[in-house]
mmCIF file of C-alpha atoms in Angstrom:
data_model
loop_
_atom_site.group_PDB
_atom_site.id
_atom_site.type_symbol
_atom_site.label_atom_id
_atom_site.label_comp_id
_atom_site.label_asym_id
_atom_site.label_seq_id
_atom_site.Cartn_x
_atom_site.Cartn_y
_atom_site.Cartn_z
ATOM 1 C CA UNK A 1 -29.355 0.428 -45.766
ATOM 2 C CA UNK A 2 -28.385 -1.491 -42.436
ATOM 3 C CA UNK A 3 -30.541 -4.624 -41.902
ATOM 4 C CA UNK A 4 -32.292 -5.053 -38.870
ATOM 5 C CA UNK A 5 -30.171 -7.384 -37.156
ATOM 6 C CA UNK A 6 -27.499 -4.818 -37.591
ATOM 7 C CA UNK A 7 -29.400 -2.348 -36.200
ATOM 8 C CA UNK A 8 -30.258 -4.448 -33.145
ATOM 9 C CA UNK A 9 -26.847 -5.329 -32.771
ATOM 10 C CA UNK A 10 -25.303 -1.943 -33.053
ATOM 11 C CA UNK A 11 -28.282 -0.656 -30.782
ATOM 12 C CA UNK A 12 -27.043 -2.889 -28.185
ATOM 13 C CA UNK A 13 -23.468 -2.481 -28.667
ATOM 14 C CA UNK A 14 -24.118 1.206 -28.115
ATOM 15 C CA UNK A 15 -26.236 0.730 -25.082
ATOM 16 C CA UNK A 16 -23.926 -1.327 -23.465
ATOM 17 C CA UNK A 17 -20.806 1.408 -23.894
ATOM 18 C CA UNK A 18 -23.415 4.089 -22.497
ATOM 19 C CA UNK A 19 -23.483 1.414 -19.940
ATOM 20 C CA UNK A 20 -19.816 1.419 -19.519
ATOM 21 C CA UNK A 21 -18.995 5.229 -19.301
ATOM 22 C CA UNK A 22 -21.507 5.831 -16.511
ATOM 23 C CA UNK A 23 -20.011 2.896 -14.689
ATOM 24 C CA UNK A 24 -16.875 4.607 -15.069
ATOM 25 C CA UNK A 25 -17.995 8.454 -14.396
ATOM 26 C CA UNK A 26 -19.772 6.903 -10.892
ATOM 27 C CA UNK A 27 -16.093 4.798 -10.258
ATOM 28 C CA UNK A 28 -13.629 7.496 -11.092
ATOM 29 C CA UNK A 29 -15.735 10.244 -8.345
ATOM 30 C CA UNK A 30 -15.765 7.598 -6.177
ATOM 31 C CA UNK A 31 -11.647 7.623 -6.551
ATOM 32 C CA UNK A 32 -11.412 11.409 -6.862
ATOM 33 C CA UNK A 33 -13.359 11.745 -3.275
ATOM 34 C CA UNK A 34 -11.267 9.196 -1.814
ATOM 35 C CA UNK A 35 -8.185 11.014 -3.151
ATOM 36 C CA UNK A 36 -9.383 14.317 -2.558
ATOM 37 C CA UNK A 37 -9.968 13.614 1.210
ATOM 38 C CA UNK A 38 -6.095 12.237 1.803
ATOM 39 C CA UNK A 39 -4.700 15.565 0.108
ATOM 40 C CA UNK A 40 -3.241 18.268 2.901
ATOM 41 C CA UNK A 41 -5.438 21.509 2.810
ATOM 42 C CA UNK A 42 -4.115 24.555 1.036
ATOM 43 C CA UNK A 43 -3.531 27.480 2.617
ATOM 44 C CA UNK A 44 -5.231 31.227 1.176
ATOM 45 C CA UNK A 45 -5.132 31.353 -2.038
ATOM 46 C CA UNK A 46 -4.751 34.959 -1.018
ATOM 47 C CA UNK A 47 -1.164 34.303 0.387
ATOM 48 C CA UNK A 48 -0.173 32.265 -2.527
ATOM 49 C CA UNK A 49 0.957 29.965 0.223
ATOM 50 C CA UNK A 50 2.311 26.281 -0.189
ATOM 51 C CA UNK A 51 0.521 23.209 0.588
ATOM 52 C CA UNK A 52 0.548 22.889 4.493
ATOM 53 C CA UNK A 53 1.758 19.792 5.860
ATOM 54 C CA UNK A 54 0.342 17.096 9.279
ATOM 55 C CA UNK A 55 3.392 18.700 10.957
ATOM 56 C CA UNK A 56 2.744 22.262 10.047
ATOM 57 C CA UNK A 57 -0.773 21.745 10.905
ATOM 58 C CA UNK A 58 0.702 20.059 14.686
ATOM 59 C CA UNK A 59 3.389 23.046 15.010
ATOM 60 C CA UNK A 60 0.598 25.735 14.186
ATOM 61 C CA UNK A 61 -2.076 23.765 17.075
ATOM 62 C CA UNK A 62 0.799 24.566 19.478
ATOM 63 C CA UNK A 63 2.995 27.391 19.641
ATOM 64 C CA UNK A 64 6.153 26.100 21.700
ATOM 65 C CA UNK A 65 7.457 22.697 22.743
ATOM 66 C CA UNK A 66 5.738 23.678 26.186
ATOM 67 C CA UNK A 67 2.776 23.722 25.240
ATOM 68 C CA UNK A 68 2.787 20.150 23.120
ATOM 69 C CA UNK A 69 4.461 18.823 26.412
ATOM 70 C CA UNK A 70 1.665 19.751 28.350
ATOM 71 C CA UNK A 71 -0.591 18.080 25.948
ATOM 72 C CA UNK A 72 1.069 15.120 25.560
ATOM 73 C CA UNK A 73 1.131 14.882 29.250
ATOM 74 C CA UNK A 74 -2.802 14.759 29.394
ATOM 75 C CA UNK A 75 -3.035 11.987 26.587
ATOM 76 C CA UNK A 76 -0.711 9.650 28.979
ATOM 77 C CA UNK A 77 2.714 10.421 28.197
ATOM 78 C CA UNK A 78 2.692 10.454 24.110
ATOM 79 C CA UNK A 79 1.847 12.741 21.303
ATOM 80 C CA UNK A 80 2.581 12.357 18.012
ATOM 81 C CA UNK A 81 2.323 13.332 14.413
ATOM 82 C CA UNK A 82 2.235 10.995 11.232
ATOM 83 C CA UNK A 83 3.540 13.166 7.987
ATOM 84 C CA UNK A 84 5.383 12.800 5.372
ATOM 85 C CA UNK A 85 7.386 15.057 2.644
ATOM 86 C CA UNK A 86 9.633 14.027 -0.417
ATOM 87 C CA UNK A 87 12.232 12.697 1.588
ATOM 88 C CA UNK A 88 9.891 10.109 3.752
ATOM 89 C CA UNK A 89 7.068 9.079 5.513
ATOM 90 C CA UNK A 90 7.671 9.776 9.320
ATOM 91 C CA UNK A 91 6.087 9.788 12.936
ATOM 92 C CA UNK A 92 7.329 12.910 15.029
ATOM 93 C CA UNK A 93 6.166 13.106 18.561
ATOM 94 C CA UNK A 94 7.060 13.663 22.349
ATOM 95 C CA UNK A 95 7.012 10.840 24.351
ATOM 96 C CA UNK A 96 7.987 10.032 27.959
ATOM 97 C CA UNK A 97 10.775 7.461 28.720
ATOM 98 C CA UNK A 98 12.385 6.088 32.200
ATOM 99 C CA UNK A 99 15.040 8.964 31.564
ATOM 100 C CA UNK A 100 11.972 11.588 31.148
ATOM 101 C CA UNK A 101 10.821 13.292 27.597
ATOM 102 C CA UNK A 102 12.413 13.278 24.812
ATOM 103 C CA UNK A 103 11.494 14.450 20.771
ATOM 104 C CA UNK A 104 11.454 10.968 18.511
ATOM 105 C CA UNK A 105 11.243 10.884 14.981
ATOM 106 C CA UNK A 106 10.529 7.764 13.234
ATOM 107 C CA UNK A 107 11.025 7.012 9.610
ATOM 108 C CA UNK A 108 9.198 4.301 7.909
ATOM 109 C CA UNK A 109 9.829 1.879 5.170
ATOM 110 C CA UNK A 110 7.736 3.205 1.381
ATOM 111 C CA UNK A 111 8.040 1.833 -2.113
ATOM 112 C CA UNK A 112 8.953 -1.685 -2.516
ATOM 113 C CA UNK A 113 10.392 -2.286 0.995
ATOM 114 C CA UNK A 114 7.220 -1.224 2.441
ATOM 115 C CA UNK A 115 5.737 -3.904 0.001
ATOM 116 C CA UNK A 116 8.387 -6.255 1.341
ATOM 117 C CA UNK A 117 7.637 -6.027 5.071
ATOM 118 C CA UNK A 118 3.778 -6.256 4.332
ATOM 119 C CA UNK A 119 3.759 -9.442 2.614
ATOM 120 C CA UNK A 120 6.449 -11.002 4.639
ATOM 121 C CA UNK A 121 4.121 -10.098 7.965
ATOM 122 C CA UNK A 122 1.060 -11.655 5.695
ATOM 123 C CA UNK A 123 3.124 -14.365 4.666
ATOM 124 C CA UNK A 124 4.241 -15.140 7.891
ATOM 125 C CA UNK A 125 2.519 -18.654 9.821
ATOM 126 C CA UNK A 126 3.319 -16.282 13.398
ATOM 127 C CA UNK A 127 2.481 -12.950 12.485
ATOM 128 C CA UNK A 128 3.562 -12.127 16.376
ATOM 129 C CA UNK A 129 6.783 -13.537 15.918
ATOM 130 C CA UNK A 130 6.780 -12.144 12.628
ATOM 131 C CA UNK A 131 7.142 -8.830 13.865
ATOM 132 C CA UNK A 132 10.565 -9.115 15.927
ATOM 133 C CA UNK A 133 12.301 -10.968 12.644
ATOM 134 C CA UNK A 134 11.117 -7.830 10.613
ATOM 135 C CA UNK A 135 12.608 -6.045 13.436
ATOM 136 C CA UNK A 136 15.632 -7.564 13.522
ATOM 137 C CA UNK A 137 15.779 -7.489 9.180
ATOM 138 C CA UNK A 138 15.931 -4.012 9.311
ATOM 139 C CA UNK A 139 18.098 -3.304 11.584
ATOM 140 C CA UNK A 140 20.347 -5.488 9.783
ATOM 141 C CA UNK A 141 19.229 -3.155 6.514
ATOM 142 C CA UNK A 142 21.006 -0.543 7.634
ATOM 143 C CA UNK A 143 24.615 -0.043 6.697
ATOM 144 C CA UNK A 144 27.210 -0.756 9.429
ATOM 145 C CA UNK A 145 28.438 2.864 8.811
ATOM 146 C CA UNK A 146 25.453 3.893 9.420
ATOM 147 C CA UNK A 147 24.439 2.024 12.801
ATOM 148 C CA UNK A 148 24.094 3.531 15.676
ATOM 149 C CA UNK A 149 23.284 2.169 19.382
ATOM 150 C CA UNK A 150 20.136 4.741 19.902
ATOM 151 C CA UNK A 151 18.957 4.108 16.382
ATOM 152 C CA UNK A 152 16.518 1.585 16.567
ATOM 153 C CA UNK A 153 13.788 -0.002 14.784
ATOM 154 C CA UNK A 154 10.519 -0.422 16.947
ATOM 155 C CA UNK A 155 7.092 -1.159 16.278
ATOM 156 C CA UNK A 156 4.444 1.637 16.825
ATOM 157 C CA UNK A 157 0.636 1.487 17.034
ATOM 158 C CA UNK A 158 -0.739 1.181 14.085
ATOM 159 C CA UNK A 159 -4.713 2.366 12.665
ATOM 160 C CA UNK A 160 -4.931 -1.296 11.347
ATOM 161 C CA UNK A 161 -4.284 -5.080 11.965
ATOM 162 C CA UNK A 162 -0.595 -4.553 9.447
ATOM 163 C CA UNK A 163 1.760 -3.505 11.885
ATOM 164 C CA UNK A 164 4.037 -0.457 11.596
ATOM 165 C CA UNK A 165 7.740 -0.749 11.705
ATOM 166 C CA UNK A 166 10.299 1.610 11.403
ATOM 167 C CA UNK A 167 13.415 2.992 12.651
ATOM 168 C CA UNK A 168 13.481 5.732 15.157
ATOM 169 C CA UNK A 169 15.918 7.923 17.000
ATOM 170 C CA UNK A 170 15.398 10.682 19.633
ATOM 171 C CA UNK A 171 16.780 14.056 21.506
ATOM 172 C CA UNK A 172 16.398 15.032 24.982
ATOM 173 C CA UNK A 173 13.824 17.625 25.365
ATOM 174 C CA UNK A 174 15.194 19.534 27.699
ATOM 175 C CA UNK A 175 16.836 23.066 26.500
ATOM 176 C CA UNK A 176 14.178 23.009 23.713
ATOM 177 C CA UNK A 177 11.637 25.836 23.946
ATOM 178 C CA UNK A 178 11.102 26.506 19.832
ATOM 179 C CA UNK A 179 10.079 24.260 16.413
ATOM 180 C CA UNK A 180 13.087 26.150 15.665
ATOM 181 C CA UNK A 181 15.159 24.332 18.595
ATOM 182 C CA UNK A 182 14.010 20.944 18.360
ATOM 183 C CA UNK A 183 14.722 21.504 14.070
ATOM 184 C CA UNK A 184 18.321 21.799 14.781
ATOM 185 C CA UNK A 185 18.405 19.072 17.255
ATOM 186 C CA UNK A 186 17.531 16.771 14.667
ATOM 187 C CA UNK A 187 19.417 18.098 11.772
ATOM 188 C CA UNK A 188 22.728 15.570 12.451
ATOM 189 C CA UNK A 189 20.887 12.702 13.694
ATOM 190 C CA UNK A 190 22.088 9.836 11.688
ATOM 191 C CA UNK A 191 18.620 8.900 11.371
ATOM 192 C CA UNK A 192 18.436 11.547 8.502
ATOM 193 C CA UNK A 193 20.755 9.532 6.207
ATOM 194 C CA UNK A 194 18.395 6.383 5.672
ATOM 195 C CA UNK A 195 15.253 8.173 3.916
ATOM 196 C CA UNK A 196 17.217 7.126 0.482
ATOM 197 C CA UNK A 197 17.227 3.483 1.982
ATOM 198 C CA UNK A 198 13.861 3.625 3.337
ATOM 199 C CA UNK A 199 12.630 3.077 -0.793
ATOM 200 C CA UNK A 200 14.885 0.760 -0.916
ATOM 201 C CA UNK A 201 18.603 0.675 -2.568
ATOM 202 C CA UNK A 202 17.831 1.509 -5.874
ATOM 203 C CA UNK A 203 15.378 3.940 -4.779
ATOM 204 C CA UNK A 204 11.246 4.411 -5.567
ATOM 205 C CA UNK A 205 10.906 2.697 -9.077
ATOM 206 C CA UNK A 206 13.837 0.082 -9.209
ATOM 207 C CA UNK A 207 13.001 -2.984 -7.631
ATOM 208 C CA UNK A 208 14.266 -4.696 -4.647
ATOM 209 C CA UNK A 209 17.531 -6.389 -5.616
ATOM 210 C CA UNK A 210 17.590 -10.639 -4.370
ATOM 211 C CA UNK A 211 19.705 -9.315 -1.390
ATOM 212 C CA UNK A 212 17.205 -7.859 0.553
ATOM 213 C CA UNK A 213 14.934 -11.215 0.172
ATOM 214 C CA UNK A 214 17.951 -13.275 1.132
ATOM 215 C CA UNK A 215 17.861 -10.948 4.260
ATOM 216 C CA UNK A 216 14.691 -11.093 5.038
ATOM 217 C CA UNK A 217 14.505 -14.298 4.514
ATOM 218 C CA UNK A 218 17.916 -15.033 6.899
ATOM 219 C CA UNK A 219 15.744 -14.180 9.690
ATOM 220 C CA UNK A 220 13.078 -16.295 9.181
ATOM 221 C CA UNK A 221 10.298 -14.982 7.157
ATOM 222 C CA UNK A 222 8.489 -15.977 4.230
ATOM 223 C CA UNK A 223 9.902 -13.387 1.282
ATOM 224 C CA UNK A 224 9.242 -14.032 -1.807
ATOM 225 C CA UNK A 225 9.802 -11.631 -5.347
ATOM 226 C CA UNK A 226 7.614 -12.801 -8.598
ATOM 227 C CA UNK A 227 10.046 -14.319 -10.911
ATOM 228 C CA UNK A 228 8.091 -12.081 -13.435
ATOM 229 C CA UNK A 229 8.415 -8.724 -12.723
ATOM 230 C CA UNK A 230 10.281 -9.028 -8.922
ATOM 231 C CA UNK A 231 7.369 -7.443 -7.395
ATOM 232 C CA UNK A 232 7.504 -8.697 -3.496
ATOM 233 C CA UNK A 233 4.560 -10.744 -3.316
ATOM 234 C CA UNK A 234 2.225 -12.878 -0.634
ATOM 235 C CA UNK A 235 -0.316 -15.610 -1.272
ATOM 236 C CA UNK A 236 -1.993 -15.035 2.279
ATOM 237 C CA UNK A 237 -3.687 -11.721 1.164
ATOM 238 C CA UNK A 238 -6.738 -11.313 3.571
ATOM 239 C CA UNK A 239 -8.525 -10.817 0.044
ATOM 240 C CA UNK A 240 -6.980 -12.976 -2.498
ATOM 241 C CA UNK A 241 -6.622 -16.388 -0.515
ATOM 242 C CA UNK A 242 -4.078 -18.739 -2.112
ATOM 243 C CA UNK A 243 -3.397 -16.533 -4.854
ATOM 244 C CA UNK A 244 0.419 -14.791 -5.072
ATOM 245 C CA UNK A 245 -0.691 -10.945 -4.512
ATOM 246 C CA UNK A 246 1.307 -7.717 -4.277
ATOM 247 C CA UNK A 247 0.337 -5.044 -1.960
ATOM 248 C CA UNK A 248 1.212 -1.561 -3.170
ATOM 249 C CA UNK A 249 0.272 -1.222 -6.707
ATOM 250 C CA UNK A 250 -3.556 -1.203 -8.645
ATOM 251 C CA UNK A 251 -2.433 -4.493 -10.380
ATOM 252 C CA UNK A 252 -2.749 -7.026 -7.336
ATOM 253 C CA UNK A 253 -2.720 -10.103 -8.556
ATOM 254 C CA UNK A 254 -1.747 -9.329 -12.056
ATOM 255 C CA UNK A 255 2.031 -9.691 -13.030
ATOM 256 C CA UNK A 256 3.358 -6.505 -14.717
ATOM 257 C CA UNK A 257 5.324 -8.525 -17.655
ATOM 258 C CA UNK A 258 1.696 -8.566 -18.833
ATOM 259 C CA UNK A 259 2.488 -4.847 -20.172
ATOM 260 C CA UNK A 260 5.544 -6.242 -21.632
ATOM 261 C CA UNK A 261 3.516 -6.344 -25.536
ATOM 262 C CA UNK A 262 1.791 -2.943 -25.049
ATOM 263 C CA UNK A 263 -0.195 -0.669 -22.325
ATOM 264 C CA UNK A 264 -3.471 -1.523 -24.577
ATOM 265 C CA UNK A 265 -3.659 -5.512 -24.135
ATOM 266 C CA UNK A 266 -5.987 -6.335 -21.829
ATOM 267 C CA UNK A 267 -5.218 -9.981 -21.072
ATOM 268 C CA UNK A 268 -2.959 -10.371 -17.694
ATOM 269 C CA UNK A 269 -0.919 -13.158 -16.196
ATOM 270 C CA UNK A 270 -0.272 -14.111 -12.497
ATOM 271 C CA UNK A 271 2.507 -13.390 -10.670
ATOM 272 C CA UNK A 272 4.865 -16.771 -10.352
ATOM 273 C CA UNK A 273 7.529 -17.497 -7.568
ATOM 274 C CA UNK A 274 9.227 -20.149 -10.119
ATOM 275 C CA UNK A 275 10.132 -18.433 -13.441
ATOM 276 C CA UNK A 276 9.320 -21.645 -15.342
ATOM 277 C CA UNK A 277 5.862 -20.820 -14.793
ATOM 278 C CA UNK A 278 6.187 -17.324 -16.297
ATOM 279 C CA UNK A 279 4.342 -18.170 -19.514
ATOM 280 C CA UNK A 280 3.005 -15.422 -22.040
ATOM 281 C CA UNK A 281 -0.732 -14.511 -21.835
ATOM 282 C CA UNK A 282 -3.350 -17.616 -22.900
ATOM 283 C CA UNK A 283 -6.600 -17.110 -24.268
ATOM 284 C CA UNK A 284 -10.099 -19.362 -23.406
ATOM 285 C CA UNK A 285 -11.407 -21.705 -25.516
ATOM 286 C CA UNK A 286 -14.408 -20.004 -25.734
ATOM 287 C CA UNK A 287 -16.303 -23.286 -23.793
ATOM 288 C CA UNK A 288 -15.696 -22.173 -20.276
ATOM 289 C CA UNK A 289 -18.695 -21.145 -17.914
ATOM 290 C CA UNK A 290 -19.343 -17.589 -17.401
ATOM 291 C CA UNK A 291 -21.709 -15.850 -14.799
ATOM 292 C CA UNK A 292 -22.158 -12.100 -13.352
ATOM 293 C CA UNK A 293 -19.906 -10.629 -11.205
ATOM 294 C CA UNK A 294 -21.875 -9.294 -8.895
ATOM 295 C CA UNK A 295 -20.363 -5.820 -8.437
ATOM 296 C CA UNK A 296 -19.263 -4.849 -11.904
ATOM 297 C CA UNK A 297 -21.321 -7.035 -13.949
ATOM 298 C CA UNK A 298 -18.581 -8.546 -15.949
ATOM 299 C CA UNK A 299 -19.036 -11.909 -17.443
ATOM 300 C CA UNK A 300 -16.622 -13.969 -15.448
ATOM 301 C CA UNK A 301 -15.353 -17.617 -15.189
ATOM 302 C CA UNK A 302 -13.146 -19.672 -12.665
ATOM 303 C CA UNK A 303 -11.502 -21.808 -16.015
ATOM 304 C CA UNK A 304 -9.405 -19.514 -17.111
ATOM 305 C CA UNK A 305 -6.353 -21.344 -18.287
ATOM 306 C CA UNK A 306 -4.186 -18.374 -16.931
ATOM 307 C CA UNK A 307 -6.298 -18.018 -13.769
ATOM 308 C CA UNK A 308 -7.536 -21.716 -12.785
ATOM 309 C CA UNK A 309 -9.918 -21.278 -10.039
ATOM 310 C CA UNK A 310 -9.972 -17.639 -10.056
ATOM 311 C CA UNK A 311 -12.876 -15.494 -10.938
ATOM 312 C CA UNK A 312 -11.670 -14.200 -14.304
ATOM 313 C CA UNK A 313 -13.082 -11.729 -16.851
ATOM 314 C CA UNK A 314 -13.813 -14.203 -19.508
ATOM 315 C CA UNK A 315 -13.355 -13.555 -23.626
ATOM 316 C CA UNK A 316 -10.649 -10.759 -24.369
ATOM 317 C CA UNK A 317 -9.648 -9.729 -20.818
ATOM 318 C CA UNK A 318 -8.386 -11.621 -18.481
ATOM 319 C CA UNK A 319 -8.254 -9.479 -15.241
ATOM 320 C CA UNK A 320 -9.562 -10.895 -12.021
ATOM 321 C CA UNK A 321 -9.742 -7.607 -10.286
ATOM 322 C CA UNK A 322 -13.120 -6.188 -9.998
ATOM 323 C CA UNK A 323 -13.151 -2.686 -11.493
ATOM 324 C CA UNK A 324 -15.857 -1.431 -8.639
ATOM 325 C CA UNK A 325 -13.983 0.401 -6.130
ATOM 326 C CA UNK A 326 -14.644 -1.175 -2.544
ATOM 327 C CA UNK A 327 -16.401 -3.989 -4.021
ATOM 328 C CA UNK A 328 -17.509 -6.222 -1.336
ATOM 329 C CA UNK A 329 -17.081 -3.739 1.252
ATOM 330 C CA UNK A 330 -19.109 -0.247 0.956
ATOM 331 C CA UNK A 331 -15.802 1.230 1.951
ATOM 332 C CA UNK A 332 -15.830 3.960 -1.526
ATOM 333 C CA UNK A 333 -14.656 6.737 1.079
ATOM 334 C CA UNK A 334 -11.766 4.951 2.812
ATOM 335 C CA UNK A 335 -10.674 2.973 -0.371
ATOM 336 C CA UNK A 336 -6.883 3.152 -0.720
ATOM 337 C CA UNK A 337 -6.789 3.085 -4.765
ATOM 338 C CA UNK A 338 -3.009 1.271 -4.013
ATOM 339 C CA UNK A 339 -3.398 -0.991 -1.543
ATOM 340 C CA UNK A 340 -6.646 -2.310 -1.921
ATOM 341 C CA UNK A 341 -7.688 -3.938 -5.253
ATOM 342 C CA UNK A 342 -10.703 -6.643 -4.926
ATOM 343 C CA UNK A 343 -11.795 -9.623 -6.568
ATOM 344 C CA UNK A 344 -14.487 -10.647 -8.852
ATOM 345 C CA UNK A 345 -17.345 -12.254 -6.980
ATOM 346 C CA UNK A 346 -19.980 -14.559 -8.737
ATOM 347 C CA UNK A 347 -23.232 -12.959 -8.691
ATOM 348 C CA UNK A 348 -25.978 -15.991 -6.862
ATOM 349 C CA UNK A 349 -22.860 -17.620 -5.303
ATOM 350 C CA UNK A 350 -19.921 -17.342 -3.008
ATOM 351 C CA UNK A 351 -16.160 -17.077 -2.804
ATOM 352 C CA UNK A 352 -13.518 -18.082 -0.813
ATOM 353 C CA UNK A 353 -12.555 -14.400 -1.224
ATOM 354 C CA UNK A 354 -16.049 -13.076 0.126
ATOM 355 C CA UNK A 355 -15.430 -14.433 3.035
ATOM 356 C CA UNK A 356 -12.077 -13.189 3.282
ATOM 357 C CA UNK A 357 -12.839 -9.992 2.538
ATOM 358 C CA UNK A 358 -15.900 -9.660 5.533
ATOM 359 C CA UNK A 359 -13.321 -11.237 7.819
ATOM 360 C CA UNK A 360 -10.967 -8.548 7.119
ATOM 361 C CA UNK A 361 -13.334 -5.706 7.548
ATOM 362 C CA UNK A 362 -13.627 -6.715 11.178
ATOM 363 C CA UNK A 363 -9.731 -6.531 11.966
ATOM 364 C CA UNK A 364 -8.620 -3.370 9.312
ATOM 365 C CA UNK A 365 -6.379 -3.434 5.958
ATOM 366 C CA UNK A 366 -3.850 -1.518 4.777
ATOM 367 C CA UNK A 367 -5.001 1.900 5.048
ATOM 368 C CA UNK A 368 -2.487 4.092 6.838
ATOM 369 C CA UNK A 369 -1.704 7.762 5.796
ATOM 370 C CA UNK A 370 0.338 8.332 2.806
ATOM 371 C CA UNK A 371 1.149 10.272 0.593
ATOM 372 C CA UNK A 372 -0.937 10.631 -2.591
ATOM 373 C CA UNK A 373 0.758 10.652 -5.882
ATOM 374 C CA UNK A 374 -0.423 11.811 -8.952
#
């Protein structure tokens, strides 16, 4: 028979995974909802329809290009329409210039180069100035054969404090009456052959080759690529202060070469901008302190020999992201489950990151519409 220590022990073990799956049934609706609420609607089921689309959804709200006209001339002279399909993410719109209105479409960086341009803005000591040299680094992106004087790349308004940059090109309005019209206008603009560039040259999974960073970095900003896994990566993350950060995957913090022995280990390693530093995974001694966090309730420790001064799960993991989504920030609706990965934070004490993280709820993050992959 099992003594009674062992029945204590395996009492508590079980209560604690009991603990464990309702912490994860409560985080993974929390996800679904947020997911759920980005998706496009469906049409009737009844039609057997596809998946309408922003655009469809703009096209269908007004029946000719007369009609959006006269709307966008009662909002002041712009309206516009954020969507995106498997070629791109792009802004279509009518807006009024000094030579009257015209149809724009704008195409925006995804993937890696996306990454790229965020932490190179984050990086950056003028984030103002910032914004003209990431200008100017994609123009010079593009390939010469592929320039064009009425191609640009402009900044447009964006729903947070990360600006939105992208390149653009336009038709004259006039003559256009259909969807149908203004589709053919914009079949040969030459703006249609950079979606493949817009993931970058190697496309959505390959990363970033040293070029583009030597670009980037020709015209003044502050790129940097992990020497680990060449993720494009920022230590000025508005959430992970001083710690080297990428923006557009659920790792963060954590290096991806920590997968390198096996999906299952749960010990991961920072990224590193000097590939000296890339050292294999390091366990505590066992003699660090550990407290709360106070979101998750993970036993964490800022002596982590892989994570000095960063509020790591102690013993077998080593992850310093908190596995509550929105931690800190009561945000489970608008959480982008890509962008936005949090920090532990020490249950009866503070953080540099807690206050980073209530200083960037007053200004936005990185929560612009996207697509949502599955």
């Amino acid at each position: 028979m099992m003594g009674k220590r062992a029945q204590q022990k395996r009492a508590a073990k079980h209560a604690k995974q009991a603990k464990q799956r309702t912490a994860a049934a409560s985080r993974n609706t929390a996800v679904f909802n947020a997911l759920a609420a980005q998706m496009p609607r469906l049409t009737s089921m009844d039609d057997y329809g596809p998946m309408s689309t922003p655009w469809g959804d703009f096209t269908d709200s007004f029946a000719t290009v007369a009609e959006a006209l006269a709307a966008a001339e009662e909002a002041g002279g712009l309206l516009s329409c954020f969507a995106f399909d498997d070629s791109g993410e792009y802004e279509r719109g009518l807006r009024r210039g000094e030579d009257g209105w015209r149809y724009e479409v704008t195409l925006y960086p995804r993937g890696y180069l996306r990454e790229l341009v965020k932490t190179s803005w984050l990086s950056a000591k003028d984030r103002d100035q910032a914004v003209e040299q990431l200008r100017l680094a994609l123009s010079e992106y593009v390939p010469p054969g592929l320039r064009r004087p009425d191609l640009e790349v402009v900044q447009r308004p964006s729903t947070t404090s990360v600006p939105r940059v992208g390149w653009t090109q336009s038709v004259p309005v006039a003559g256009l009456e259909t969807w149908e019209d203004v589709r053919l206008a914009e079949k040969d603009l030459p703006l249609f052959a950079l979606p493949p560039l817009a993931d970058g040259p190697g496309g959505v999974c390959d990363p970033l080759p040293a070029e583009i960073f030597t670009l980037f970095q020709a015209q003044g900003l502050d790129a940097h690529s992990c020497a680990g896994c060449d993720m494009p990566v920022t230590n000025r993350h508005p959430h992970w202060p001083d710690v080297w950060v990428s923006v557009e995957n659920e790792f963060g913090p954590s290096c991806e070469r920590s997968l390198l022995t096996g999906m299952d280990s749960p010990q991961r390693v920072p990224h590193v901008v000097d590939a000296t530093q890339a050292r294999p995974a390091r366990r505590p001694t066992g003699k660090e302190q550990k407290v709360q966090c106070r979101h998750c309730a993970a036993h964490v420790t800022e002596q982590h020999p892989d994570w000095p001064g960063v509020w790591t799960e102690a013993g077998g993991d080593s992850s310093p992201v908190c596995a509550v989504v929105g931690s800190g920030c009561g945000d489970a609706q608008s959480y982008d489950l890509v962008d936005c990965v949090y920090p532990h934070i020490p249950a009866g004490g503070d953080s540099p990151a807690a206050a980073a993280i209530a200083a960037a709820q007053q200004t936005g993050y990185f929560h612009q519409p996207r697509p949502v992959l599955f």
